[in-house]
Amino acid sequence: MKFSCVAAVALASAACGSGDGAHADPDLGVESSDTGALLAHADPEASGSCQLPDGPRTVHQMKGPLEDLQGDCVPTWTQEELNAGFTRIRDERMITLPENPGFERRIPWLAADNGCEERAQAASYYLTNWDYTTPYYARVLVKPNKRLILKTDNEPGGSVRWTHHVAPVVRVDGRLMILDPAVEPEKPLPIEEWLPRFSVAGEVDVALCRDHAIGDGCFAAAPVAPSPPQIGDKAAGLHLRLTAEWGVQEILGRDPHRVLGDCPPWVECEAEPTPDENRPPTIRHFRTDRLESEVFFPIYVIGDNFVEGVTTVRVTGNGVDEIALIDSSTMRSILLASWYDPGEYQVTAANGAHVSQPVVMKISEF
């Protein structure tokens, strides 16, 4: 029998990143009509030493150093279930957004900067629906004045900084195993190998939570039924994380249709064509970051067929007519080093005599 662990929460209360925003009420959730899902408090194969709390507990009541973790109540999976469940939760494309219904998406593992709560809850929901025993959540909290730092190729700066982190956890052959493709896309990690990827020993506490991946909650008074990811609101939940994932792929110079489709970084695919300096580049739009539709600074020119060291960008308008300084360049993304005042500009890119069509760039007030 499965127990359920996922609570539906508003995105405003969720930040697996550098912010320290207020948390929502940890007991917000969706009631399940399946009363059977609320009867089992733990994995039936858990050892007799499992002692669940006799009432609700906060993450702060349950947290402690890694060496003091009591994992007997964490659901037990076989090694085969672990391997298959990890691969499926990493690779399955089962989410469609209303604005792009023809393109199925995975859980946004390629947007590590923020959204670990949404990823963990979505993974728990889907694994439960696929008849896996619902995982617990391994929640990592930093001590005062400390930070978690993850080095990753999926961030323009090469690393992200968090105040906390969370991922699904199960027990396999007595070891706590973490399913977190945002940190390690190749395989599940034992918890003692997962933590050093982004934390320093002695600077964090860990809690094993059955019911809550977010806020102050850890154990509810009764198991919380899984609820589907929130994708209906563009400004909240998994929808916002999926939008951010698309944006960061563009900033990184990747083709989102490719990398969020059949060719994620952990899959070997046929190499893409190289840019051709004998053809003009194209400009599609501009970005400042992964979410903003308005442009201010920094300015990323998003397009195609940019050739590093060859492609130039010309900016005209609002009293400006110049070849912009370029900070960095990939085939699909150019980061400008120049600053421009608010206003409208025309931008072209050129590979020598091969010039793109002009595109209007509107710089907004910061």
Short mmCIF file of C-alpha atoms in Angstrom, two decimals:
data_model
loop_
_atom_site.label_atom_id
_atom_site.label_comp_id
_atom_site.label_asym_id
_atom_site.label_seq_id
_atom_site.Cartn_x
_atom_site.Cartn_y
_atom_site.Cartn_z
CA MET A 1 0.00 0.00 0.00
CA LYS A 2 1.21 3.48 -0.81
CA PHE A 3 1.11 6.47 1.48
CA SER A 4 1.02 9.98 0.10
CA CYS A 5 3.32 12.87 0.66
CA VAL A 6 2.60 15.75 -1.68
CA ALA A 7 0.93 19.03 -0.74
CA ALA A 8 -0.16 21.60 -3.30
CA VAL A 9 1.28 25.00 -2.40
CA ALA A 10 1.59 28.42 -3.97
CA LEU A 11 4.88 29.26 -5.65
CA ALA A 12 5.25 32.43 -3.65
CA SER A 13 6.09 30.22 -0.69
CA ALA A 14 8.60 28.11 -2.62
CA ALA A 15 12.21 29.03 -3.24
CA CYS A 16 15.04 26.55 -3.45
CA GLY A 17 17.53 29.32 -4.02
CA SER A 18 19.14 32.39 -2.53
CA GLY A 19 15.95 33.98 -1.22
CA ASP A 20 14.79 33.75 2.36
CA GLY A 21 11.12 34.46 1.71
CA ALA A 22 8.33 33.68 4.14
CA HIS A 23 6.83 30.22 4.00
CA ALA A 24 3.20 29.30 3.56
CA ASP A 25 1.17 27.37 6.07
CA PRO A 26 2.76 23.91 5.92
CA ASP A 27 -0.56 22.13 6.34
CA LEU A 28 -2.09 23.49 3.15
CA GLY A 29 -2.89 20.54 0.94
CA VAL A 30 -5.42 18.78 -1.23
CA GLU A 31 -7.64 16.22 0.45
CA SER A 32 -7.69 12.84 -1.23
CA SER A 33 -10.93 11.11 -2.04
CA ASP A 34 -9.04 7.81 -1.79
CA THR A 35 -9.31 7.16 1.93
CA GLY A 36 -7.24 4.02 1.55
CA ALA A 37 -4.25 6.19 0.66
CA LEU A 38 -4.51 7.82 4.08
CA LEU A 39 -4.48 4.62 6.11
CA ALA A 40 -0.88 3.53 5.73
CA HIS A 41 1.58 5.64 7.69
CA ALA A 42 4.74 3.92 6.49
CA ASP A 43 6.17 1.45 4.07
CA PRO A 44 4.92 -1.98 5.17
CA GLU A 45 8.43 -3.38 4.72
CA ALA A 46 9.96 -0.85 7.12
CA SER A 47 11.70 -2.45 10.06
CA GLY A 48 10.05 -2.81 13.44
CA SER A 49 12.29 -0.04 14.75
CA CYS A 50 10.32 2.53 12.76
CA GLN A 51 8.65 4.95 15.18
CA LEU A 52 6.55 7.62 13.53
CA PRO A 53 5.71 10.86 15.34
CA ASP A 54 2.44 10.67 17.25
CA GLY A 55 1.29 13.97 15.75
CA PRO A 56 2.36 16.74 13.38
CA ARG A 57 6.01 17.80 13.44
CA THR A 58 7.82 20.72 11.87
CA VAL A 59 11.00 20.37 9.88
CA HIS A 60 12.83 22.17 12.68
CA GLN A 61 11.66 19.59 15.19
CA MET A 62 12.87 16.77 12.95
CA LYS A 63 16.14 18.19 11.63
CA GLY A 64 19.57 17.19 12.80
CA PRO A 65 23.05 16.21 11.62
CA LEU A 66 23.38 13.49 9.00
CA GLU A 67 24.89 11.03 11.47
CA ASP A 68 21.80 11.27 13.69
CA LEU A 69 19.22 10.59 10.97
CA GLN A 70 16.73 7.84 11.75
CA GLY A 71 15.75 6.39 8.39
CA ASP A 72 13.84 3.29 9.44
CA CYS A 73 10.49 4.79 8.40
CA VAL A 74 11.65 5.84 4.94
CA PRO A 75 9.95 3.59 2.36
CA THR A 76 11.95 0.62 1.10
CA TRP A 77 12.50 0.08 -2.61
CA THR A 78 14.42 -2.66 -4.37
CA GLN A 79 17.50 -1.78 -6.39
CA GLU A 80 15.52 -2.51 -9.55
CA GLU A 81 12.77 -0.13 -8.48
CA LEU A 82 15.33 2.55 -7.68
CA ASN A 83 17.02 2.31 -11.07
CA ALA A 84 13.77 2.20 -13.02
CA GLY A 85 12.06 4.90 -10.95
CA PHE A 86 15.00 7.28 -11.22
CA THR A 87 15.28 6.82 -14.98
CA ARG A 88 11.57 7.31 -15.51
CA ILE A 89 11.24 10.40 -13.31
CA ARG A 90 14.26 11.92 -15.06
CA ASP A 91 13.25 11.11 -18.64
CA GLU A 92 9.46 10.91 -18.84
CA ARG A 93 7.87 13.76 -20.77
CA MET A 94 4.35 13.97 -19.35
CA ILE A 95 3.67 17.68 -18.73
CA THR A 96 2.08 20.02 -21.25
CA LEU A 97 1.64 23.75 -20.74
CA PRO A 98 -1.52 25.46 -22.02
CA GLU A 99 0.48 27.84 -24.22
CA ASN A 100 2.43 25.00 -25.88
CA PRO A 101 0.23 21.89 -25.78
CA GLY A 102 2.08 20.12 -28.57
CA PHE A 103 5.41 19.97 -26.73
CA GLU A 104 5.57 17.63 -23.74
CA ARG A 105 7.99 18.51 -20.97
CA ARG A 106 9.86 16.70 -18.25
CA ILE A 107 10.08 17.85 -14.65
CA PRO A 108 12.39 20.90 -14.96
CA TRP A 109 15.66 19.30 -13.85
CA LEU A 110 17.63 21.75 -16.03
CA ALA A 111 16.65 24.79 -13.95
CA ALA A 112 18.61 24.12 -10.76
CA ASP A 113 18.66 27.72 -9.58
CA ASN A 114 15.19 27.51 -8.06
CA GLY A 115 12.20 25.24 -7.66
CA CYS A 116 13.49 22.15 -5.86
CA GLU A 117 10.23 21.97 -3.90
CA GLU A 118 8.14 21.83 -7.07
CA ARG A 119 10.46 19.24 -8.60
CA ALA A 120 10.41 17.05 -5.49
CA GLN A 121 6.63 17.24 -5.17
CA ALA A 122 6.09 16.51 -8.87
CA ALA A 123 8.44 13.51 -8.69
CA SER A 124 6.59 12.17 -5.66
CA TYR A 125 3.23 12.63 -7.37
CA TYR A 126 4.23 10.86 -10.58
CA LEU A 127 6.08 8.04 -8.83
CA THR A 128 2.98 7.41 -6.72
CA ASN A 129 0.80 7.35 -9.83
CA TRP A 130 3.21 4.86 -11.39
CA ASP A 131 2.65 2.53 -8.41
CA TYR A 132 5.93 3.13 -6.63
CA THR A 133 5.73 3.44 -2.87
CA THR A 134 5.77 7.18 -2.26
CA PRO A 135 9.20 8.48 -1.22
CA TYR A 136 9.93 10.68 1.75
CA TYR A 137 11.57 14.09 1.29
CA ALA A 138 15.17 14.68 2.31
CA ARG A 139 15.22 18.33 3.34
CA VAL A 140 18.51 20.16 3.83
CA LEU A 141 18.63 23.38 5.86
CA VAL A 142 21.73 25.52 6.24
CA LYS A 143 22.85 26.88 9.58
CA PRO A 144 22.92 30.68 10.12
CA ASN A 145 25.15 32.67 7.76
CA LYS A 146 25.87 29.62 5.57
CA ARG A 147 24.89 28.77 2.00
CA LEU A 148 24.57 25.73 -0.22
CA ILE A 149 26.55 25.98 -3.47
CA LEU A 150 26.04 23.64 -6.43
CA LYS A 151 28.38 23.73 -9.41
CA THR A 152 26.38 23.04 -12.54
CA ASP A 153 26.57 23.46 -16.31
CA ASN A 154 22.87 24.33 -16.26
CA GLU A 155 23.44 27.85 -14.94
CA PRO A 156 25.08 30.72 -16.86
CA GLY A 157 27.39 31.52 -13.94
CA GLY A 158 28.38 27.89 -13.47
CA SER A 159 26.92 27.57 -9.98
CA VAL A 160 23.82 28.25 -7.91
CA ARG A 161 23.49 29.27 -4.27
CA TRP A 162 20.71 27.99 -2.04
CA THR A 163 19.56 28.43 1.54
CA HIS A 164 17.86 25.02 1.51
CA HIS A 165 17.28 22.05 -0.76
CA VAL A 166 14.95 19.06 -0.99
CA ALA A 167 14.65 15.87 -3.05
CA PRO A 168 12.83 12.51 -2.82
CA VAL A 169 14.51 9.82 -0.71
CA VAL A 170 13.94 6.06 -0.40
CA ARG A 171 15.70 3.22 1.42
CA VAL A 172 17.51 0.53 -0.59
CA ASP A 173 19.38 -2.25 1.21
CA GLY A 174 19.41 -0.11 4.33
CA ARG A 175 20.88 2.97 2.61
CA LEU A 176 19.11 6.27 2.08
CA MET A 177 19.10 6.95 -1.67
CA ILE A 178 18.30 10.35 -3.21
CA LEU A 179 16.51 10.83 -6.55
CA ASP A 180 17.70 14.26 -7.69
CA PRO A 181 18.54 14.60 -11.41
CA ALA A 182 19.05 18.36 -10.92
CA VAL A 183 22.15 17.55 -8.86
CA GLU A 184 23.16 14.24 -10.47
CA PRO A 185 21.38 13.25 -13.70
CA GLU A 186 23.25 9.97 -14.20
CA LYS A 187 22.11 8.00 -11.16
CA PRO A 188 20.56 8.10 -7.68
CA LEU A 189 23.01 9.03 -4.94
CA PRO A 190 23.44 7.75 -1.39
CA ILE A 191 22.62 10.64 0.92
CA GLU A 192 26.20 10.78 2.17
CA GLU A 193 27.37 11.37 -1.43
CA TRP A 194 24.53 13.72 -2.33
CA LEU A 195 25.11 16.24 0.46
CA PRO A 196 28.77 17.02 -0.37
CA ARG A 197 27.75 17.96 -3.92
CA PHE A 198 26.40 21.25 -2.55
CA SER A 199 27.14 21.54 1.17
CA VAL A 200 29.94 21.48 3.72
CA ALA A 201 29.88 19.02 6.59
CA GLY A 202 28.75 20.63 9.82
CA GLU A 203 27.04 23.55 8.09
CA VAL A 204 23.69 21.85 7.43
CA ASP A 205 20.95 19.92 9.15
CA VAL A 206 18.82 17.28 7.45
CA ALA A 207 15.24 16.15 8.05
CA LEU A 208 13.42 13.17 6.58
CA CYS A 209 9.87 14.37 6.00
CA ARG A 210 6.90 12.26 4.97
CA ASP A 211 4.39 14.95 4.05
CA HIS A 212 5.96 18.33 3.29
CA ALA A 213 8.70 19.46 0.92
CA ILE A 214 8.15 23.13 1.69
CA GLY A 215 7.54 25.52 4.56
CA ASP A 216 7.87 24.52 8.21
CA GLY A 217 5.91 21.27 7.98
CA CYS A 218 7.50 17.83 7.95
CA PHE A 219 4.91 15.34 9.27
CA ALA A 220 1.20 16.14 9.15
CA ALA A 221 -1.25 14.69 11.64
CA ALA A 222 -2.17 12.14 8.95
CA PRO A 223 -0.49 11.36 5.62
CA VAL A 224 -1.15 14.01 2.98
CA ALA A 225 -2.50 12.70 -0.31
CA PRO A 226 -0.49 13.40 -3.46
CA SER A 227 -1.72 16.24 -5.64
CA PRO A 228 -0.76 16.99 -9.24
CA PRO A 229 1.77 19.68 -10.13
CA GLN A 230 0.40 23.20 -10.45
CA ILE A 231 0.67 24.21 -14.09
CA GLY A 232 -2.48 26.27 -14.67
CA ASP A 233 -1.10 29.52 -13.25
CA LYS A 234 1.72 31.01 -15.33
CA ALA A 235 3.05 32.92 -12.34
CA ALA A 236 3.14 30.04 -9.88
CA GLY A 237 4.00 26.44 -9.22
CA LEU A 238 5.66 24.13 -11.71
CA HIS A 239 4.47 26.33 -14.60
CA LEU A 240 6.80 29.11 -13.54
CA ARG A 241 9.69 26.67 -13.11
CA LEU A 242 9.12 25.22 -16.58
CA THR A 243 9.07 28.73 -18.03
CA ALA A 244 12.33 29.54 -16.27
CA GLU A 245 13.90 26.31 -17.52
CA TRP A 246 13.11 27.29 -21.11
CA GLY A 247 14.59 30.75 -20.60
CA VAL A 248 17.82 29.53 -19.07
CA GLN A 249 18.39 27.12 -21.98
CA GLU A 250 18.18 30.10 -24.36
CA ILE A 251 20.61 32.11 -22.24
CA LEU A 252 23.01 29.15 -22.20
CA GLY A 253 22.89 29.07 -25.99
CA ARG A 254 21.00 25.78 -26.22
CA ASP A 255 18.04 24.97 -28.43
CA PRO A 256 15.17 24.48 -25.95
CA HIS A 257 13.24 22.29 -28.37
CA ARG A 258 16.23 19.98 -28.56
CA VAL A 259 17.52 19.92 -24.99
CA LEU A 260 14.06 19.91 -23.38
CA GLY A 261 12.90 17.43 -25.98
CA ASP A 262 14.73 14.30 -27.08
CA CYS A 263 18.32 15.42 -26.43
CA PRO A 264 18.84 16.41 -22.78
CA PRO A 265 22.49 16.66 -21.63
CA TRP A 266 22.53 13.08 -20.30
CA VAL A 267 21.58 11.56 -23.68
CA GLU A 268 24.06 11.01 -26.50
CA CYS A 269 22.64 12.64 -29.62
CA GLU A 270 23.91 13.43 -33.07
CA ALA A 271 26.02 16.58 -32.96
CA GLU A 272 24.34 19.80 -34.02
CA PRO A 273 25.51 21.62 -37.16
CA THR A 274 28.19 24.22 -36.50
CA PRO A 275 27.50 27.88 -37.28
CA ASP A 276 28.37 29.05 -40.78
CA GLU A 277 30.05 32.43 -41.14
CA ASN A 278 29.07 32.48 -44.81
CA ARG A 279 25.40 32.79 -43.91
CA PRO A 280 23.66 35.61 -42.04
CA PRO A 281 22.76 35.14 -38.40
CA THR A 282 19.18 35.49 -37.16
CA ILE A 283 17.88 37.37 -34.13
CA ARG A 284 14.70 36.09 -32.49
CA HIS A 285 14.37 38.16 -29.34
CA PHE A 286 16.24 39.49 -26.31
CA ARG A 287 16.47 38.39 -22.71
CA THR A 288 17.64 39.83 -19.45
CA ASP A 289 17.07 36.68 -17.43
CA ARG A 290 15.17 33.43 -17.58
CA LEU A 291 11.78 34.89 -16.68
CA GLU A 292 11.56 38.55 -17.58
CA SER A 293 9.84 39.48 -20.82
CA GLU A 294 11.16 43.04 -20.44
CA VAL A 295 14.78 43.84 -21.25
CA PHE A 296 17.12 46.02 -19.19
CA PHE A 297 20.59 44.73 -18.24
CA PRO A 298 22.33 42.38 -18.89
CA ILE A 299 21.19 41.95 -22.48
CA TYR A 300 21.24 38.53 -24.16
CA VAL A 301 20.64 38.45 -27.91
CA ILE A 302 18.86 35.19 -28.67
CA GLY A 303 18.99 33.80 -32.20
CA ASP A 304 20.99 31.41 -34.35
CA ASN A 305 24.14 31.07 -36.45
CA PHE A 306 26.26 33.31 -34.24
CA VAL A 307 29.97 32.63 -34.84
CA GLU A 308 32.24 33.34 -31.91
CA GLY A 309 34.86 35.95 -32.86
CA VAL A 310 33.09 36.70 -36.15
CA THR A 311 29.51 37.79 -35.44
CA THR A 312 29.03 41.45 -34.62
CA VAL A 313 25.95 43.16 -33.20
CA ARG A 314 24.97 46.68 -34.29
CA VAL A 315 22.67 48.80 -32.12
CA THR A 316 21.04 51.98 -33.47
CA GLY A 317 18.43 54.36 -32.13
CA ASN A 318 17.88 56.59 -29.10
CA GLY A 319 21.02 58.54 -29.98
CA VAL A 320 23.13 55.40 -30.43
CA ASP A 321 24.75 53.95 -33.56
CA GLU A 322 27.50 51.49 -32.69
CA ILE A 323 28.90 48.01 -32.85
CA ALA A 324 28.10 46.66 -29.39
CA LEU A 325 30.75 45.23 -27.11
CA ILE A 326 30.31 41.48 -26.69
CA ASP A 327 31.00 39.76 -23.38
CA SER A 328 30.48 36.16 -24.55
CA SER A 329 28.99 34.30 -27.48
CA THR A 330 27.58 30.91 -28.41
CA MET A 331 25.83 29.74 -31.56
CA ARG A 332 22.45 30.88 -30.22
CA SER A 333 23.16 33.47 -27.55
CA ILE A 334 25.28 36.63 -27.33
CA LEU A 335 25.77 38.45 -24.05
CA LEU A 336 26.36 42.16 -24.68
CA ALA A 337 28.82 44.03 -22.49
CA SER A 338 27.32 47.40 -23.41
CA TRP A 339 24.82 49.34 -21.34
CA TYR A 340 21.91 51.17 -23.03
CA ASP A 341 19.49 53.71 -21.67
CA PRO A 342 15.78 52.93 -21.65
CA GLY A 343 14.24 53.33 -25.09
CA GLU A 344 13.79 51.60 -28.44
CA TYR A 345 16.65 50.41 -30.61
CA GLN A 346 17.10 48.49 -33.83
CA VAL A 347 19.52 45.60 -33.60
CA THR A 348 21.18 43.63 -36.37
CA ALA A 349 23.77 40.86 -36.25
CA ALA A 350 26.30 40.25 -39.00
CA ASN A 351 28.78 37.62 -40.10
CA GLY A 352 30.92 39.96 -42.18
CA ALA A 353 28.79 41.10 -45.11
CA HIS A 354 25.97 38.69 -44.18
CA VAL A 355 23.54 40.75 -42.11
CA SER A 356 20.40 39.67 -40.25
CA GLN A 357 17.03 41.33 -40.48
CA PRO A 358 16.71 44.17 -37.93
CA VAL A 359 14.79 43.47 -34.74
CA VAL A 360 13.39 46.09 -32.37
CA MET A 361 14.82 45.97 -28.84
CA LYS A 362 12.97 47.93 -26.17
CA ILE A 363 14.97 48.65 -23.04
CA SER A 364 12.76 49.05 -19.99
CA GLU A 365 13.39 51.01 -16.81
CA PHE A 366 15.09 48.79 -14.27
#
